mmCIF file of C-alpha atoms (C1' of nucleotides) in Angstrom:
data_model
loop_
_atom_site.group_PDB
_atom_site.id
_atom_site.type_symbol
_atom_site.label_atom_id
_atom_site.label_comp_id
_atom_site.label_asym_id
_atom_site.label_seq_id
_atom_site.Cartn_x
_atom_site.Cartn_y
_atom_site.Cartn_z
ATOM 1 C CA UNK A 18 -61.009 34.496 42.299
ATOM 2 C CA UNK A 19 -64.534 35.221 43.541
ATOM 3 C CA UNK A 20 -67.279 35.388 40.949
ATOM 4 C CA UNK A 21 -69.135 38.556 41.948
ATOM 5 C CA UNK A 22 -69.077 41.216 39.210
ATOM 6 C CA UNK A 23 -66.764 43.681 40.967
ATOM 7 C CA UNK A 24 -64.216 40.969 41.788
ATOM 8 C CA UNK A 25 -64.314 39.720 38.209
ATOM 9 C CA UNK A 26 -63.697 43.226 36.899
ATOM 10 C CA UNK A 27 -60.828 43.886 39.321
ATOM 11 C CA UNK A 28 -59.255 40.524 38.491
ATOM 12 C CA UNK A 29 -59.492 41.271 34.772
ATOM 13 C CA UNK A 30 -57.711 44.586 35.325
ATOM 14 C CA UNK A 31 -54.933 43.003 37.407
ATOM 15 C CA UNK A 32 -52.758 42.332 34.364
ATOM 16 C CA UNK A 33 -50.745 44.869 32.336
ATOM 17 C CA UNK A 34 -51.340 42.986 29.077
ATOM 18 C CA UNK A 35 -55.086 43.196 29.551
ATOM 19 C CA UNK A 36 -54.938 46.882 30.497
ATOM 20 C CA UNK A 37 -52.849 47.514 27.367
ATOM 21 C CA UNK A 38 -55.506 45.756 25.306
ATOM 22 C CA UNK A 39 -58.175 48.004 26.819
ATOM 23 C CA UNK A 40 -56.014 51.060 26.095
ATOM 24 C CA UNK A 41 -55.716 49.976 22.479
ATOM 25 C CA UNK A 42 -59.457 49.375 22.212
ATOM 26 C CA UNK A 43 -60.126 52.838 23.610
ATOM 27 C CA UNK A 44 -58.860 54.109 20.261
ATOM 28 C CA UNK A 45 -61.324 51.975 18.332
ATOM 29 C CA UNK A 46 -62.202 48.396 17.411
ATOM 30 C CA UNK A 47 -59.419 45.971 16.504
ATOM 31 C CA UNK A 48 -58.993 42.379 15.401
ATOM 32 C CA UNK A 49 -57.324 39.783 17.603
ATOM 33 C CA UNK A 50 -54.272 39.888 15.325
ATOM 34 C CA UNK A 51 -53.965 43.644 15.673
ATOM 35 C CA UNK A 52 -54.323 43.345 19.423
ATOM 36 C CA UNK A 53 -51.615 40.674 19.651
ATOM 37 C CA UNK A 54 -49.130 42.642 17.554
ATOM 38 C CA UNK A 55 -47.546 44.674 20.428
ATOM 39 C CA UNK A 56 -46.982 41.617 22.625
ATOM 40 C CA UNK A 57 -44.202 39.021 22.550
ATOM 41 C CA UNK A 58 -46.701 36.302 23.223
ATOM 42 C CA UNK A 59 -48.474 33.548 21.288
ATOM 43 C CA UNK A 60 -51.918 33.971 19.759
ATOM 44 C CA UNK A 61 -53.666 31.643 22.201
ATOM 45 C CA UNK A 62 -52.246 33.636 25.114
ATOM 46 C CA UNK A 63 -53.860 36.828 23.786
ATOM 47 C CA UNK A 64 -57.033 34.863 23.073
ATOM 48 C CA UNK A 65 -57.126 33.821 26.743
ATOM 49 C CA UNK A 66 -56.671 37.406 27.894
ATOM 50 C CA UNK A 67 -59.521 38.446 25.629
ATOM 51 C CA UNK A 68 -61.721 35.740 27.093
ATOM 52 C CA UNK A 69 -61.031 37.077 30.597
ATOM 53 C CA UNK A 70 -61.910 40.582 29.452
ATOM 54 C CA UNK A 71 -65.018 39.268 27.711
ATOM 55 C CA UNK A 72 -66.210 37.372 30.804
ATOM 56 C CA UNK A 73 -65.749 40.611 32.754
ATOM 57 C CA UNK A 74 -67.920 42.400 30.197
ATOM 58 C CA UNK A 75 -65.131 44.789 29.255
ATOM 59 C CA UNK A 76 -64.746 43.555 25.686
ATOM 60 C CA UNK A 77 -67.280 42.443 23.091
ATOM 61 C CA UNK A 78 -66.178 40.177 20.265
ATOM 62 C CA UNK A 79 -68.138 40.397 17.025
ATOM 63 C CA UNK A 80 -67.507 38.593 13.756
ATOM 64 C CA UNK A 81 -66.745 39.739 10.240
ATOM 65 C CA UNK A 82 -65.705 36.895 7.892
ATOM 66 C CA UNK A 83 -62.558 35.374 9.441
ATOM 67 C CA UNK A 84 -62.003 38.349 11.712
ATOM 68 C CA UNK A 85 -63.280 38.722 15.238
ATOM 69 C CA UNK A 86 -63.406 42.522 15.740
ATOM 70 C CA UNK A 87 -63.171 43.439 19.428
ATOM 71 C CA UNK A 88 -64.712 46.550 20.923
ATOM 72 C CA UNK A 89 -64.458 48.138 24.332
ATOM 73 C CA UNK A 90 -67.368 48.181 26.768
ATOM 74 C CA UNK A 91 -66.355 50.287 29.743
ATOM 75 C CA UNK A 92 -69.579 50.065 31.719
ATOM 76 C CA UNK A 93 -68.088 47.661 34.315
ATOM 77 C CA UNK A 94 -65.511 50.375 34.997
ATOM 78 C CA UNK A 95 -68.287 52.591 36.257
ATOM 79 C CA UNK A 96 -68.720 50.313 39.290
ATOM 80 C CA UNK A 97 -64.964 50.351 39.795
ATOM 81 C CA UNK A 98 -64.959 54.146 39.766
ATOM 82 C CA UNK A 99 -67.863 54.292 42.187
ATOM 83 C CA UNK A 100 -66.282 51.807 44.564
ATOM 84 C CA UNK A 101 -62.963 53.627 44.495
ATOM 85 C CA UNK A 102 -64.674 56.953 45.014
ATOM 86 C CA UNK A 103 -65.903 55.717 48.396
ATOM 87 C CA UNK A 104 -62.276 55.911 49.581
ATOM 88 C CA UNK A 105 -61.413 59.202 47.936
ATOM 89 C CA UNK A 106 -61.487 61.074 51.253
ATOM 90 C CA UNK A 107 -58.542 58.951 52.418
ATOM 91 C CA UNK A 108 -56.163 60.309 49.837
ATOM 92 C CA UNK A 109 -57.742 63.489 48.489
ATOM 93 C CA UNK A 110 -56.437 66.487 50.420
ATOM 94 C CA UNK A 111 -59.500 68.644 49.838
ATOM 95 C CA UNK A 112 -61.717 65.849 51.148
ATOM 96 C CA UNK A 113 -59.338 65.366 54.068
ATOM 97 C CA UNK A 114 -59.760 69.030 54.980
ATOM 98 C CA UNK A 115 -63.534 68.673 54.771
ATOM 99 C CA UNK A 116 -63.326 65.619 57.032
ATOM 100 C CA UNK A 117 -61.253 67.545 59.562
ATOM 101 C CA UNK A 118 -63.796 70.377 59.462
ATOM 102 C CA UNK A 119 -66.701 67.988 60.047
ATOM 103 C CA UNK A 120 -64.738 66.382 62.854
ATOM 104 C CA UNK A 121 -64.315 69.771 64.555
ATOM 105 C CA UNK A 122 -68.046 70.461 64.126
ATOM 106 C CA UNK A 123 -68.812 67.110 65.716
ATOM 107 C CA UNK A 124 -66.554 67.871 68.683
ATOM 108 C CA UNK A 125 -68.317 71.216 69.186
ATOM 109 C CA UNK A 126 -71.610 69.330 69.224
ATOM 110 C CA UNK A 127 -70.241 66.983 71.848
ATOM 111 C CA UNK A 128 -69.199 69.901 74.043
ATOM 112 C CA UNK A 129 -72.790 71.058 74.431
ATOM 113 C CA UNK B 27 -50.270 37.959 38.735
ATOM 114 C CA UNK B 28 -47.902 40.612 37.372
ATOM 115 C CA UNK B 29 -45.849 42.481 39.928
ATOM 116 C CA UNK B 30 -46.261 46.066 38.781
ATOM 117 C CA UNK B 31 -47.924 48.258 41.417
ATOM 118 C CA UNK B 32 -51.223 48.789 39.617
ATOM 119 C CA UNK B 33 -51.668 45.055 38.924
ATOM 120 C CA UNK B 34 -50.862 44.241 42.540
ATOM 121 C CA UNK B 35 -53.469 46.736 43.719
ATOM 122 C CA UNK B 36 -56.147 45.471 41.320
ATOM 123 C CA UNK B 37 -55.406 41.859 42.303
ATOM 124 C CA UNK B 38 -55.704 42.741 45.991
ATOM 125 C CA UNK B 39 -59.110 44.319 45.343
ATOM 126 C CA UNK B 40 -60.368 41.314 43.358
ATOM 127 C CA UNK B 41 -61.759 39.570 46.445
ATOM 128 C CA UNK B 42 -64.895 40.480 48.407
ATOM 129 C CA UNK B 43 -63.324 39.447 51.731
ATOM 130 C CA UNK B 44 -60.442 41.839 51.216
ATOM 131 C CA UNK B 45 -62.744 44.667 50.129
ATOM 132 C CA UNK B 46 -64.856 44.047 53.243
ATOM 133 C CA UNK B 47 -61.678 44.320 55.335
ATOM 134 C CA UNK B 48 -60.877 47.656 53.707
ATOM 135 C CA UNK B 49 -64.430 48.844 54.351
ATOM 136 C CA UNK B 50 -64.065 47.920 57.998
ATOM 137 C CA UNK B 51 -60.699 49.698 58.245
ATOM 138 C CA UNK B 52 -62.212 52.805 56.696
ATOM 139 C CA UNK B 53 -63.997 53.214 60.015
ATOM 140 C CA UNK B 54 -60.782 53.034 61.995
ATOM 141 C CA UNK B 55 -57.947 50.723 63.034
ATOM 142 C CA UNK B 56 -58.747 47.157 64.034
ATOM 143 C CA UNK B 57 -56.948 44.061 65.302
ATOM 144 C CA UNK B 58 -56.720 40.893 63.243
ATOM 145 C CA UNK B 59 -59.268 39.254 65.543
ATOM 146 C CA UNK B 60 -61.750 42.082 65.062
ATOM 147 C CA UNK B 61 -61.236 41.887 61.322
ATOM 148 C CA UNK B 62 -61.821 38.120 61.249
ATOM 149 C CA UNK B 63 -65.010 38.302 63.285
ATOM 150 C CA UNK B 64 -67.473 38.862 60.389
ATOM 151 C CA UNK B 65 -66.045 35.991 58.318
ATOM 152 C CA UNK B 66 -66.714 32.269 58.563
ATOM 153 C CA UNK B 67 -63.059 31.548 57.958
ATOM 154 C CA UNK B 68 -60.023 30.531 59.994
ATOM 155 C CA UNK B 69 -57.512 33.016 61.439
ATOM 156 C CA UNK B 70 -54.697 32.089 59.030
ATOM 157 C CA UNK B 71 -57.025 32.686 56.078
ATOM 158 C CA UNK B 72 -57.663 36.260 57.219
ATOM 159 C CA UNK B 73 -53.962 36.627 57.950
ATOM 160 C CA UNK B 74 -53.223 35.685 54.344
ATOM 161 C CA UNK B 75 -55.721 38.215 53.024
ATOM 162 C CA UNK B 76 -54.079 40.857 55.210
ATOM 163 C CA UNK B 77 -50.690 39.949 53.799
ATOM 164 C CA UNK B 78 -52.010 40.459 50.272
ATOM 165 C CA UNK B 79 -53.414 43.839 51.272
ATOM 166 C CA UNK B 80 -50.154 44.700 53.023
ATOM 167 C CA UNK B 81 -48.035 43.787 49.970
ATOM 168 C CA UNK B 82 -50.326 46.030 47.922
ATOM 169 C CA UNK B 83 -49.661 48.862 50.379
ATOM 170 C CA UNK B 84 -53.334 49.148 51.264
ATOM 171 C CA UNK B 85 -52.950 48.066 54.883
ATOM 172 C CA UNK B 86 -50.268 48.783 57.461
ATOM 173 C CA UNK B 87 -49.841 46.392 60.384
ATOM 174 C CA UNK B 88 -48.412 47.875 63.600
ATOM 175 C CA UNK B 89 -47.898 46.169 66.925
ATOM 176 C CA UNK B 90 -49.200 46.786 70.398
ATOM 177 C CA UNK B 91 -48.355 43.986 72.844
ATOM 178 C CA UNK B 92 -49.925 40.839 71.407
ATOM 179 C CA UNK B 93 -52.187 42.791 69.066
ATOM 180 C CA UNK B 94 -51.365 43.707 65.476
ATOM 181 C CA UNK B 95 -53.501 46.815 64.865
ATOM 182 C CA UNK B 96 -54.206 47.260 61.160
ATOM 183 C CA UNK B 97 -54.801 50.628 59.532
ATOM 184 C CA UNK B 98 -55.924 51.609 56.063
ATOM 185 C CA UNK B 99 -53.596 53.287 53.598
ATOM 186 C CA UNK B 100 -55.647 54.276 50.557
ATOM 187 C CA UNK B 101 -52.875 55.921 48.558
ATOM 188 C CA UNK B 102 -52.627 53.023 46.056
ATOM 189 C CA UNK B 103 -56.310 53.620 45.327
ATOM 190 C CA UNK B 104 -55.392 57.006 43.958
ATOM 191 C CA UNK B 105 -53.648 55.342 41.003
ATOM 192 C CA UNK B 106 -56.663 53.106 40.534
ATOM 193 C CA UNK B 107 -58.947 56.135 40.440
ATOM 194 C CA UNK B 108 -56.666 57.915 37.978
ATOM 195 C CA UNK B 109 -56.433 54.883 35.703
ATOM 196 C CA UNK B 110 -60.181 54.359 35.740
ATOM 197 C CA UNK B 111 -60.767 58.036 35.095
ATOM 198 C CA UNK B 112 -59.005 57.664 31.740
ATOM 199 C CA UNK B 113 -62.029 55.628 30.606
ATOM 200 C CA UNK B 114 -64.723 57.797 32.157
ATOM 201 C CA UNK B 115 -65.701 59.228 28.757
ATOM 202 C CA UNK B 116 -66.792 55.726 27.704
ATOM 203 C CA UNK B 117 -69.549 55.497 30.283
ATOM 204 C CA UNK B 118 -70.172 58.997 31.560
ATOM 205 C CA UNK B 119 -72.943 60.684 29.534
ATOM 206 C CA UNK B 120 -71.787 64.214 30.232
ATOM 207 C CA UNK B 121 -68.324 63.340 28.996
ATOM 208 C CA UNK B 122 -69.830 61.575 26.037
ATOM 209 C CA UNK B 123 -71.670 64.781 25.119
ATOM 210 C CA UNK B 124 -68.433 66.749 25.485
ATOM 211 C CA UNK B 125 -66.692 64.271 23.219
ATOM 212 C CA UNK B 126 -69.427 64.653 20.614
ATOM 213 C CA UNK B 127 -69.095 68.420 20.858
ATOM 214 C CA UNK B 128 -65.317 68.292 20.384
ATOM 215 C CA UNK B 129 -65.834 65.916 17.492
ATOM 216 C CA UNK B 130 -68.139 68.416 15.782
ATOM 217 C CA UNK B 131 -65.604 71.193 16.378
ATOM 218 C CA UNK B 132 -62.909 69.045 14.812
ATOM 219 C CA UNK B 133 -65.065 68.402 11.772
ATOM 220 C CA UNK B 134 -65.639 72.131 11.336
ATOM 221 C CA UNK B 135 -61.868 72.641 11.470
ATOM 222 C CA UNK B 136 -61.446 70.005 8.772
ATOM 223 C CA UNK B 137 -63.978 71.790 6.541
ATOM 224 C CA UNK B 138 -61.794 74.914 6.310
ATOM 225 C "C1'" DT C 14 -44.494 29.915 86.619
ATOM 226 C "C1'" DC C 15 -48.428 28.450 84.336
ATOM 227 C "C1'" DT C 16 -52.168 29.601 81.315
ATOM 228 C "C1'" DC C 17 -54.694 32.137 78.075
ATOM 229 C "C1'" DT C 18 -54.972 35.099 74.099
ATOM 230 C "C1'" DA C 19 -53.455 37.011 69.676
ATOM 231 C "C1'" DC C 20 -51.151 36.069 65.958
ATOM 232 C "C1'" DC C 21 -47.891 33.915 62.783
ATOM 233 C "C1'" DT C 22 -45.615 30.224 60.013
ATOM 234 C "C1'" DA C 23 -45.490 25.693 57.851
ATOM 235 C "C1'" DA C 24 -47.328 22.117 55.348
ATOM 236 C "C1'" DC C 25 -50.823 20.560 52.682
ATOM 237 C "C1'" DC C 26 -54.861 20.514 49.347
ATOM 238 C "C1'" DA C 27 -57.833 21.645 45.202
ATOM 239 C "C1'" DC C 28 -58.305 24.991 41.882
ATOM 240 C "C1'" DT C 29 -56.953 28.869 38.886
ATOM 241 C "C1'" DT C 30 -53.744 31.490 35.988
ATOM 242 C "C1'" DG C 31 -50.698 32.619 32.396
ATOM 243 C "C1'" DG C 32 -48.069 30.791 29.359
ATOM 244 C "C1'" DT C 33 -46.697 27.150 25.766
ATOM 245 C "C1'" DT C 34 -47.268 23.916 21.365
ATOM 246 C "C1'" DA C 35 -50.144 21.270 18.443
ATOM 247 C "C1'" DT C 36 -54.289 20.822 16.179
ATOM 248 C "C1'" DC C 37 -58.791 22.218 14.436
ATOM 249 C "C1'" DT C 38 -62.417 25.281 11.932
ATOM 250 C "C1'" DA C 39 -63.802 28.790 8.878
ATOM 251 C "C1'" DA C 40 -63.347 32.067 5.443
ATOM 252 C "C1'" DC C 41 -60.998 34.233 1.665
ATOM 253 C "C1'" DC C 42 -58.217 33.842 -2.732
ATOM 254 C "C1'" DG C 43 -55.818 31.813 -6.706
ATOM 255 C "C1'" DC D 14 -59.789 22.301 -5.573
ATOM 256 C "C1'" DG D 15 -55.563 23.771 -2.600
ATOM 257 C "C1'" DG D 16 -53.224 27.181 0.086
ATOM 258 C "C1'" DT D 17 -53.206 30.902 3.268
ATOM 259 C "C1'" DT D 18 -54.917 33.597 6.990
ATOM 260 C "C1'" DA D 19 -57.610 34.518 11.419
ATOM 261 C "C1'" DG D 20 -58.791 32.568 15.204
ATOM 262 C "C1'" DA D 21 -60.396 29.072 18.688
ATOM 263 C "C1'" DT D 22 -59.706 24.841 21.288
ATOM 264 C "C1'" DA D 23 -57.185 21.187 23.750
ATOM 265 C "C1'" DA D 24 -53.662 19.440 26.444
ATOM 266 C "C1'" DC D 25 -50.065 20.426 29.175
ATOM 267 C "C1'" DC D 26 -46.970 22.830 32.683
ATOM 268 C "C1'" DA D 27 -45.170 25.899 36.458
ATOM 269 C "C1'" DA D 28 -46.587 29.015 39.653
ATOM 270 C "C1'" DG D 29 -50.005 31.292 42.425
ATOM 271 C "C1'" DT D 30 -54.470 31.447 45.275
ATOM 272 C "C1'" DG D 31 -57.607 30.525 48.916
ATOM 273 C "C1'" DG D 32 -58.613 27.652 52.066
ATOM 274 C "C1'" DT D 33 -57.476 24.102 55.830
ATOM 275 C "C1'" DT D 34 -55.101 22.025 60.293
ATOM 276 C "C1'" DA D 35 -51.193 21.780 63.365
ATOM 277 C "C1'" DG D 36 -47.928 23.857 65.825
ATOM 278 C "C1'" DG D 37 -45.001 27.819 67.296
ATOM 279 C "C1'" DT D 38 -44.077 32.626 69.523
ATOM 280 C "C1'" DA D 39 -44.855 36.576 72.386
ATOM 281 C "C1'" DG D 40 -47.168 39.174 75.698
ATOM 282 C "C1'" DA D 41 -50.800 39.719 79.655
ATOM 283 C "C1'" DG D 42 -52.247 38.215 83.863
ATOM 284 C "C1'" DA D 43 -53.443 35.036 87.857
#
DNA sequence: TCTCTACCTAACCACTTGGTTATCTAACCG
DNA sequence: CGGTTAGATAACCAAGTGGTTAGGTAGAGA
């Protein structure tokens, strides 16, 4: 995996377990134990997933006695949304119609 | 890497070379040779990247004599955009204000 | 037919990933 | 103090990734 921020974010999101963790954290902070609960997977495995999310800046781990409360930080997703938006015209029908319109305008220009 | 569609798409996007290929294809179809040109990397390496993009459904490879013209198919990005949008309220200020407003409304309800 | 070009597959390499179990630290609780 | 709980780390393993070189296939063209 490349180490530029966008690649790191995309790589972190390329796993259903990690996306489920983010979905859970969207409802509020949670401990590692609480996050592991839904998964048929050992503690260390979840811990590794959290580390990937943390390195991507999507999760922040605090500390409260023996608990490590995790919170969501969605700011890296903003870049993802912006990147994806650059391709919106390739699937969004309304944008496609605008493109076609601009294309016709351009052809008219060329006819002059 | 998990094999669900969204994970496959995210994994395909987690590489700057592959995103550069998509950016190039956004300007129109291109042969494998044309796509390799900007990269200091062997042909087979680019071919592998194309296979990853193809498996993710982001690129379609046709054939025209000895050329394999590649075209962009952005439909998998729609799911990416929709998934990401579910977290927009966590970084978008306008949404954050709307959330705060709805929260106040909810508290008023609770006071009744 | 002979050659060149475009592209693919195969085999190999170093490194990463996603999981495991076993072991360690740190904090609470009796 | 001793036991329990939350969690991290280490060591290991199978599989995947991103690159390489070497060699093969298919079509264009002299």
